[in-house]
Amino acid sequence: MESRTTVANVVKAAFSMLVRHADRGDTALPHDSSPSILAFDNHIHAIESLMASLVTEANDHLSTIKQTRNKFAPIHVLPDELLVNIWLLCVEDASQVDERLHSLALWESFNAPQLRALRINELQFDAQTFQGFLDLLRSSPNLEILLLKSTTPAEAPSETPSNNNSPIHLPRLRALYLFFPLSALCDDLLHLIRTDSLRQLLGGSASFNFWKTSRFPILDNIKSLIPPTGAIDLHYNKGIDIATDPHPFHAIEWPYYDSDLTTNGFALTSTSSAEMRDFLDIAQWISGFGMHTVVNLELSNSWWGRADIREIPPALLHHLPTLRTLKIRQWVNVNELLVQLGRPERGSSGSLQWPWPRLVNLSLEDSDTTEAHVIIDLARSRWGDPSKHQSDVKSVKEERPAKLKSLGTPIGLLNITDKYLVETLALEEALRPTRPVFPGVSEFGFR
């Protein structure tokens, strides 16, 4: 029950507002000497303005009283870590979490700066809620793990990040998971968040601008997320996927406990269609990761039909110098690229410089556009032609790239003799067939 002192104070405050506005004199009735319609309209407008002002002041005063009252609520007696766990349980499967987040009622009940982990599934952002969420992150400087996911199409923020949205500094953030149907929300958060402690990053709907670190400062140190013995998997299909191999993310539920944060890694996926120029830009970006970063590349095409065959330009050979594995799928034409793959350039020192010198795995089994003579010519030009004089082969032996550890050719494309020739030239000695494979003869010898 309210005390008499509190009631008296509220009454006094309301009466003071009425007296203050009444003293202005702008709500007095028009004088008899000027009974014009305009005078009455001005009088009506003045009263409406007074009522609106009174409502605003009353609401502000009421809000202050409620905040003061909440300070005495029992929830403030509970430890902050317990409140964080309660929040995680509340939002994990909440269908209306965006409304709860927009109200921020729960956050006002305890000390948000103590928050260490936040995971929200099926979060539906709209422009109004997005701004409130940014304010929430700014009030959580100790946040270490942030997981946001939504599979429902939502309205994108009305404006892209600008001076209106200042950077969000989360110095302790170690793991960031973002997956939205629209890339705008993912891009906005990658643009705004600042941290030097990141160990795991999963962007499930990033745009094709993520290689521009000036736009996304959070990627400045992305090379530190690559495991020392790991690699980069790059897949160009309709969109573009980039991930460390191995990466620490589970297929069903992304980890958010300390025990799951022992492995560095990242995965970025662009869900919209990618043009060739986008792919080449990203290949150039990955090339800057350093010569110690091994790259595995897969090229495929989800647009079915001969008219939609994707041409891979030889310009790709100027990027990804540490490429280890190349896999070609259906409806992708790499004939010209394979031709250039077998043509080295003479460097300033006089030595031959081969494109992709670290390539040791070549998979063409699923390719339906590669021509037989291109594969044969590549084997001869890149790994040596036994038809030449033995002394000629020996003279260039040290300048040729390493033999392949694995080779898959299109099924049925090469005849038995040509397949034997290609495998003999291209594969490491221990992997070569012993003789051409004829009916009744196994691939590596007679049955």
XYZ file of C-alpha atoms in Angstrom:
447
model
C 0.000 0.000 0.000
C 1.315 3.466 -0.964
C 2.409 5.673 1.934
C 0.691 9.021 2.532
C 3.964 10.823 1.772
C 4.250 9.246 -1.688
C 0.634 10.012 -2.579
C 1.060 13.577 -1.411
C 4.167 14.029 -3.514
C 2.424 12.750 -6.661
C -0.551 15.055 -6.085
C 1.729 18.023 -5.515
C 3.692 17.268 -8.689
C 0.542 17.008 -10.831
C -0.917 20.210 -9.326
C 2.350 22.030 -9.970
C 2.245 21.058 -13.635
C -1.338 22.377 -13.972
C -0.504 25.679 -12.292
C 2.646 26.094 -14.357
C 0.816 25.667 -17.645
C -2.171 27.733 -16.592
C 0.129 30.662 -15.745
C 1.298 30.798 -19.351
C -1.905 32.556 -20.318
C -2.043 30.999 -23.788
C -5.109 28.906 -22.915
C -7.395 31.768 -21.926
C -10.643 32.133 -23.877
C -10.592 34.697 -26.703
C -11.646 38.228 -25.694
C -15.181 39.327 -26.665
C -13.714 42.043 -28.878
C -12.095 39.417 -31.139
C -14.553 36.530 -31.542
C -12.998 35.338 -34.826
C -12.748 31.714 -35.983
C -8.956 32.024 -36.076
C -8.883 33.094 -32.425
C -10.925 30.079 -31.401
C -8.729 27.770 -33.532
C -5.666 29.134 -31.765
C -7.354 28.570 -28.426
C -8.201 24.957 -29.352
C -4.647 24.325 -30.530
C -3.237 25.758 -27.299
C -5.414 23.474 -25.171
C -4.473 20.397 -27.254
C -0.795 21.263 -26.893
C -1.244 21.701 -23.159
C -2.900 18.287 -22.826
C -0.176 16.594 -24.863
C 2.491 18.241 -22.752
C 0.757 17.202 -19.557
C 0.515 13.580 -20.738
C 4.222 13.531 -21.640
C 5.286 14.979 -18.306
C 2.960 12.639 -16.452
C 4.371 9.599 -18.271
C 7.935 10.692 -17.551
C 7.099 11.185 -13.908
C 5.345 7.814 -13.762
C 8.348 6.117 -15.378
C 10.661 7.630 -12.767
C 8.443 6.383 -9.974
C 8.345 2.872 -11.460
C 12.129 2.737 -11.825
C 12.529 3.826 -8.214
C 10.022 1.203 -7.165
C 11.833 -1.547 -9.139
C 15.011 -0.944 -7.173
C 13.275 -2.502 -4.194
C 12.171 -5.607 -6.161
C 13.406 -8.987 -4.799
C 15.122 -9.785 -8.121
C 17.940 -7.421 -7.221
C 18.898 -9.736 -4.378
C 19.749 -12.572 -6.828
C 23.346 -12.916 -8.113
C 23.996 -11.591 -11.609
C 25.224 -14.976 -12.939
C 21.935 -16.600 -11.895
C 19.963 -13.889 -13.639
C 21.995 -14.429 -16.819
C 21.111 -18.131 -16.812
C 17.446 -17.298 -16.265
C 17.587 -14.974 -19.267
C 19.163 -17.661 -21.461
C 16.430 -20.109 -20.527
C 13.756 -17.534 -21.285
C 14.997 -16.600 -24.748
C 16.304 -19.948 -26.011
C 13.022 -20.980 -27.625
C 10.917 -17.890 -27.159
C 8.651 -17.106 -30.124
C 8.159 -13.483 -29.103
C 11.659 -12.720 -27.955
C 11.813 -9.612 -30.128
C 8.985 -8.061 -28.112
C 10.690 -9.003 -24.848
C 13.953 -7.584 -26.088
C 12.306 -4.379 -27.274
C 10.794 -3.759 -23.877
C 14.164 -4.424 -22.195
C 12.216 -4.916 -18.993
C 14.287 -7.872 -17.882
C 17.553 -6.111 -18.644
C 16.549 -3.208 -16.450
C 16.099 -5.640 -13.581
C 19.748 -6.562 -13.198
C 23.240 -5.367 -13.987
C 23.628 -5.976 -17.770
C 27.394 -5.267 -17.803
C 27.929 -8.589 -16.001
C 26.459 -10.542 -18.941
C 28.979 -13.023 -20.431
C 26.880 -15.085 -22.864
C 23.788 -14.322 -24.909
C 22.013 -16.741 -27.222
C 18.724 -15.968 -28.957
C 17.032 -18.369 -31.385
C 14.415 -17.296 -33.919
C 14.970 -13.627 -33.231
C 12.835 -11.454 -35.507
C 14.439 -8.061 -35.910
C 12.658 -5.026 -37.216
C 14.157 -1.566 -37.528
C 12.875 -0.436 -34.121
C 14.032 -3.548 -32.272
C 17.418 -3.510 -33.992
C 18.337 -0.144 -32.507
C 17.286 -1.320 -29.052
C 19.410 -4.406 -29.457
C 22.455 -2.311 -30.391
C 21.956 -0.273 -27.229
C 21.821 -3.518 -25.268
C 25.162 -4.673 -26.670
C 26.744 -1.330 -25.806
C 25.714 -1.858 -22.200
C 27.351 -5.336 -22.072
C 31.128 -4.744 -22.252
C 31.928 -8.108 -20.653
C 30.068 -10.135 -23.276
C 32.179 -13.098 -24.451
C 29.741 -15.190 -26.518
C 26.995 -13.858 -28.788
C 24.702 -16.156 -30.786
C 21.848 -14.757 -32.876
C 19.793 -16.869 -35.218
C 16.618 -16.502 -37.239
C 15.196 -18.561 -40.086
C 12.157 -16.347 -40.620
C 12.353 -13.532 -43.180
C 12.343 -10.236 -41.359
C 12.332 -6.557 -42.139
C 15.809 -5.174 -42.603
C 16.861 -2.037 -40.711
C 15.705 1.087 -42.498
C 19.248 2.484 -42.648
C 22.656 0.960 -43.134
C 25.320 1.602 -40.478
C 26.316 5.255 -40.433
C 27.359 7.933 -37.997
C 23.990 7.396 -36.341
C 25.210 3.985 -35.166
C 28.505 4.300 -33.345
C 30.829 1.259 -33.020
C 30.045 -1.362 -30.397
C 33.135 -2.204 -28.359
C 33.094 -5.731 -26.926
C 36.729 -6.227 -25.875
C 36.154 -9.707 -24.414
C 34.042 -11.161 -27.233
C 35.474 -14.573 -28.169
C 32.694 -16.186 -30.202
C 30.220 -14.592 -32.603
C 27.469 -16.484 -34.427
C 25.171 -14.664 -36.855
C 22.588 -16.240 -39.129
C 19.729 -14.281 -40.698
C 17.719 -14.665 -43.930
C 18.862 -11.188 -44.990
C 22.496 -10.181 -45.271
C 21.778 -6.597 -44.125
C 21.497 -7.541 -40.442
C 24.615 -9.713 -40.540
C 26.557 -6.988 -42.348
C 25.436 -4.308 -39.906
C 26.624 -6.261 -36.871
C 29.928 -7.227 -38.515
C 30.418 -3.560 -39.331
C 29.642 -2.238 -35.855
C 31.227 -4.769 -33.480
C 34.829 -4.141 -32.424
C 36.950 -6.748 -30.643
C 40.521 -8.072 -30.628
C 39.702 -11.260 -28.695
C 37.659 -13.125 -31.319
C 38.419 -16.832 -31.688
C 35.351 -18.126 -33.518
C 33.210 -16.377 -36.133
C 30.233 -17.792 -37.999
C 28.442 -15.488 -40.441
C 25.569 -17.369 -42.047
C 24.366 -14.655 -44.417
C 27.171 -12.183 -45.045
C 27.299 -10.134 -48.238
C 30.110 -10.159 -50.795
C 31.732 -7.165 -49.134
C 33.161 -9.127 -46.214
C 36.669 -9.134 -47.713
C 36.807 -5.342 -47.350
C 38.240 -4.967 -43.863
C 37.719 -1.214 -44.016
C 33.992 -1.957 -44.007
C 34.265 -4.777 -41.471
C 37.074 -3.994 -38.998
C 36.240 -7.153 -37.061
C 37.940 -9.092 -39.886
C 41.262 -7.261 -39.462
C 42.656 -10.175 -37.459
C 40.793 -12.988 -39.201
C 44.083 -14.697 -40.102
C 44.557 -15.433 -36.405
C 41.427 -17.630 -36.514
C 43.007 -20.076 -38.966
C 44.367 -23.154 -37.123
C 48.153 -23.564 -37.597
C 47.705 -26.949 -39.285
C 44.396 -26.145 -40.926
C 43.295 -24.910 -44.316
C 40.699 -22.719 -46.011
C 37.816 -24.357 -47.883
C 36.439 -22.127 -50.651
C 33.288 -23.188 -52.500
C 31.747 -21.219 -55.358
C 28.302 -22.431 -56.335
C 25.352 -20.049 -56.522
C 26.765 -18.253 -53.503
C 30.205 -18.387 -51.907
C 31.201 -20.344 -48.795
C 34.463 -19.867 -46.909
C 35.425 -21.896 -43.843
C 38.476 -23.046 -41.966
C 39.156 -26.770 -42.213
C 38.591 -28.055 -39.640
C 36.068 -25.621 -38.212
C 34.637 -25.803 -34.687
C 30.949 -25.452 -35.482
C 28.438 -28.211 -34.868
C 25.771 -28.938 -37.444
C 22.767 -28.669 -35.143
C 23.684 -26.532 -32.168
C 26.545 -24.089 -32.095
C 28.588 -24.274 -28.888
C 28.472 -21.539 -26.327
C 30.247 -23.090 -23.370
C 33.876 -22.410 -22.466
C 34.827 -26.023 -23.208
C 33.726 -25.538 -26.827
C 35.880 -22.468 -27.399
C 39.259 -24.153 -27.461
C 39.489 -24.317 -31.274
C 39.857 -21.284 -33.508
C 37.949 -21.058 -36.758
C 35.524 -19.164 -38.934
C 32.858 -19.809 -41.561
C 31.284 -17.184 -43.811
C 28.430 -17.857 -46.218
C 26.855 -15.590 -48.806
C 23.288 -16.661 -49.475
C 22.644 -14.468 -52.522
C 23.874 -15.151 -56.056
C 27.522 -14.301 -56.714
C 28.934 -12.893 -59.926
C 32.351 -13.956 -61.194
C 33.857 -10.603 -60.203
C 32.679 -11.214 -56.613
C 34.374 -14.599 -56.583
C 37.641 -13.238 -58.002
C 37.654 -10.456 -55.406
C 37.227 -12.961 -52.595
C 39.941 -15.196 -54.079
C 42.265 -12.199 -54.036
C 41.315 -11.469 -50.419
C 42.109 -15.053 -49.382
C 45.448 -14.817 -51.203
C 46.454 -12.209 -48.645
C 46.207 -14.713 -45.778
C 49.830 -15.737 -46.348
C 51.795 -18.565 -47.931
C 51.272 -20.792 -44.888
C 47.504 -20.956 -45.507
C 46.536 -23.964 -47.623
C 43.442 -23.530 -49.822
C 40.966 -26.138 -51.089
C 38.713 -24.961 -53.943
C 35.456 -26.435 -55.231
C 33.696 -25.001 -58.291
C 30.118 -26.002 -59.025
C 26.991 -24.547 -60.583
C 23.439 -24.971 -59.340
C 21.853 -23.436 -62.455
C 20.942 -26.426 -64.551
C 21.014 -26.349 -68.339
C 23.676 -26.057 -71.008
C 22.901 -22.380 -71.530
C 23.983 -21.682 -67.964
C 27.436 -23.276 -68.025
C 29.778 -21.183 -65.905
C 33.066 -20.198 -67.535
C 36.012 -20.017 -65.127
C 38.536 -17.465 -66.450
C 42.295 -18.150 -66.407
C 42.610 -14.958 -64.326
C 41.824 -17.149 -61.313
C 45.346 -18.602 -61.662
C 46.756 -15.255 -60.479
C 45.126 -15.813 -57.078
C 45.229 -18.578 -54.466
C 48.970 -19.372 -54.814
C 48.712 -21.969 -52.027
C 45.906 -23.982 -53.673
C 46.213 -27.668 -52.716
C 42.951 -29.205 -53.940
C 40.816 -28.372 -56.995
C 37.429 -30.032 -57.449
C 35.291 -29.343 -60.547
C 31.594 -30.209 -60.594
C 28.945 -30.213 -63.344
C 28.139 -27.258 -65.613
C 31.498 -25.575 -64.973
C 33.884 -25.019 -67.883
C 37.575 -24.954 -66.917
C 39.113 -25.933 -70.268
C 40.945 -22.660 -70.811
C 42.029 -22.558 -67.174
C 43.524 -26.089 -67.457
C 45.345 -25.085 -70.629
C 46.987 -22.180 -68.819
C 47.677 -24.398 -65.787
C 50.154 -26.281 -67.986
C 51.970 -23.153 -69.204
C 54.620 -21.777 -66.835
C 56.290 -18.415 -67.109
C 60.005 -17.776 -66.960
C 60.853 -15.646 -63.939
C 63.478 -12.947 -63.690
C 65.892 -15.469 -62.174
C 65.446 -17.759 -65.162
C 63.478 -20.429 -63.314
C 60.032 -21.600 -64.364
C 57.076 -20.311 -62.332
C 54.081 -22.612 -62.488
C 50.513 -21.591 -61.673
C 49.326 -23.161 -58.418
C 52.640 -24.909 -57.684
C 51.239 -26.637 -54.567
C 48.341 -28.341 -56.350
C 48.408 -32.052 -55.425
C 44.728 -33.083 -55.628
C 42.746 -32.694 -58.855
C 39.179 -33.979 -59.077
C 37.422 -33.882 -62.453
C 35.157 -36.943 -62.025
C 31.962 -34.881 -62.009
C 33.018 -32.502 -64.776
C 30.876 -32.785 -67.901
C 32.507 -30.029 -69.968
C 36.231 -30.854 -69.739
C 37.655 -32.068 -73.045
C 39.894 -35.132 -73.311
C 42.706 -33.436 -75.232
C 42.886 -30.698 -72.591
C 43.526 -33.249 -69.836
C 46.154 -35.088 -71.923
C 47.943 -31.865 -72.870
C 47.923 -30.715 -69.228
C 49.533 -33.963 -68.063
C 52.240 -33.694 -70.701
C 53.022 -30.014 -70.284
C 52.875 -29.802 -66.471
C 54.324 -33.151 -65.364
C 56.481 -34.251 -68.326
C 56.069 -35.873 -71.722
C 57.669 -39.334 -72.071
C 57.586 -38.969 -75.851
C 60.450 -36.457 -75.561
C 64.111 -37.445 -75.281
C 64.996 -38.608 -71.775
C 67.691 -35.950 -71.382
C 65.136 -33.223 -72.093
C 62.836 -34.578 -69.401
C 65.669 -34.729 -66.885
C 66.776 -31.161 -67.604
C 63.438 -29.736 -66.493
C 62.705 -32.249 -63.729
C 63.668 -29.924 -60.906
C 61.531 -27.109 -62.319
C 58.303 -29.043 -62.583
C 55.636 -28.847 -59.865
C 55.005 -31.779 -57.540
C 53.170 -34.834 -58.802
C 49.564 -35.349 -57.763
C 48.535 -37.365 -54.734
C 45.072 -37.925 -56.202
C 43.564 -37.560 -59.665
C 40.031 -38.161 -60.841
C 39.180 -37.945 -64.548
C 35.676 -37.782 -66.042
C 34.193 -41.259 -66.263
C 34.225 -42.591 -69.821
C 35.956 -39.532 -71.288
C 39.423 -41.026 -71.754
C 40.129 -44.334 -73.458
C 42.230 -46.908 -71.682
C 45.514 -45.836 -73.246
C 44.982 -42.118 -72.614
C 43.891 -42.697 -69.027
C 47.017 -44.760 -68.396
C 49.172 -42.026 -69.945
C 47.624 -39.236 -67.878
C 47.864 -41.135 -64.601
C 51.442 -42.212 -65.292
C 52.519 -38.630 -65.941
C 50.537 -36.848 -63.238
C 50.475 -39.161 -60.217
C 53.182 -39.848 -57.667
C 55.172 -42.976 -58.470
C 53.563 -45.115 -55.772
C 50.083 -44.302 -57.097
C 50.632 -44.907 -60.811
C 48.985 -47.865 -62.598
C 51.379 -50.672 -63.566
C 49.999 -51.009 -67.097
C 46.990 -49.907 -69.196
C 43.729 -51.266 -67.860
C 42.144 -53.690 -70.358
C 39.114 -55.934 -69.882
C 39.999 -58.640 -67.396
C 42.838 -56.550 -65.992
C 42.584 -54.602 -62.725
C 43.582 -50.953 -62.540
C 46.917 -51.731 -60.905
C 47.718 -55.104 -62.512
C 46.266 -58.404 -63.711
C 43.528 -60.050 -61.723
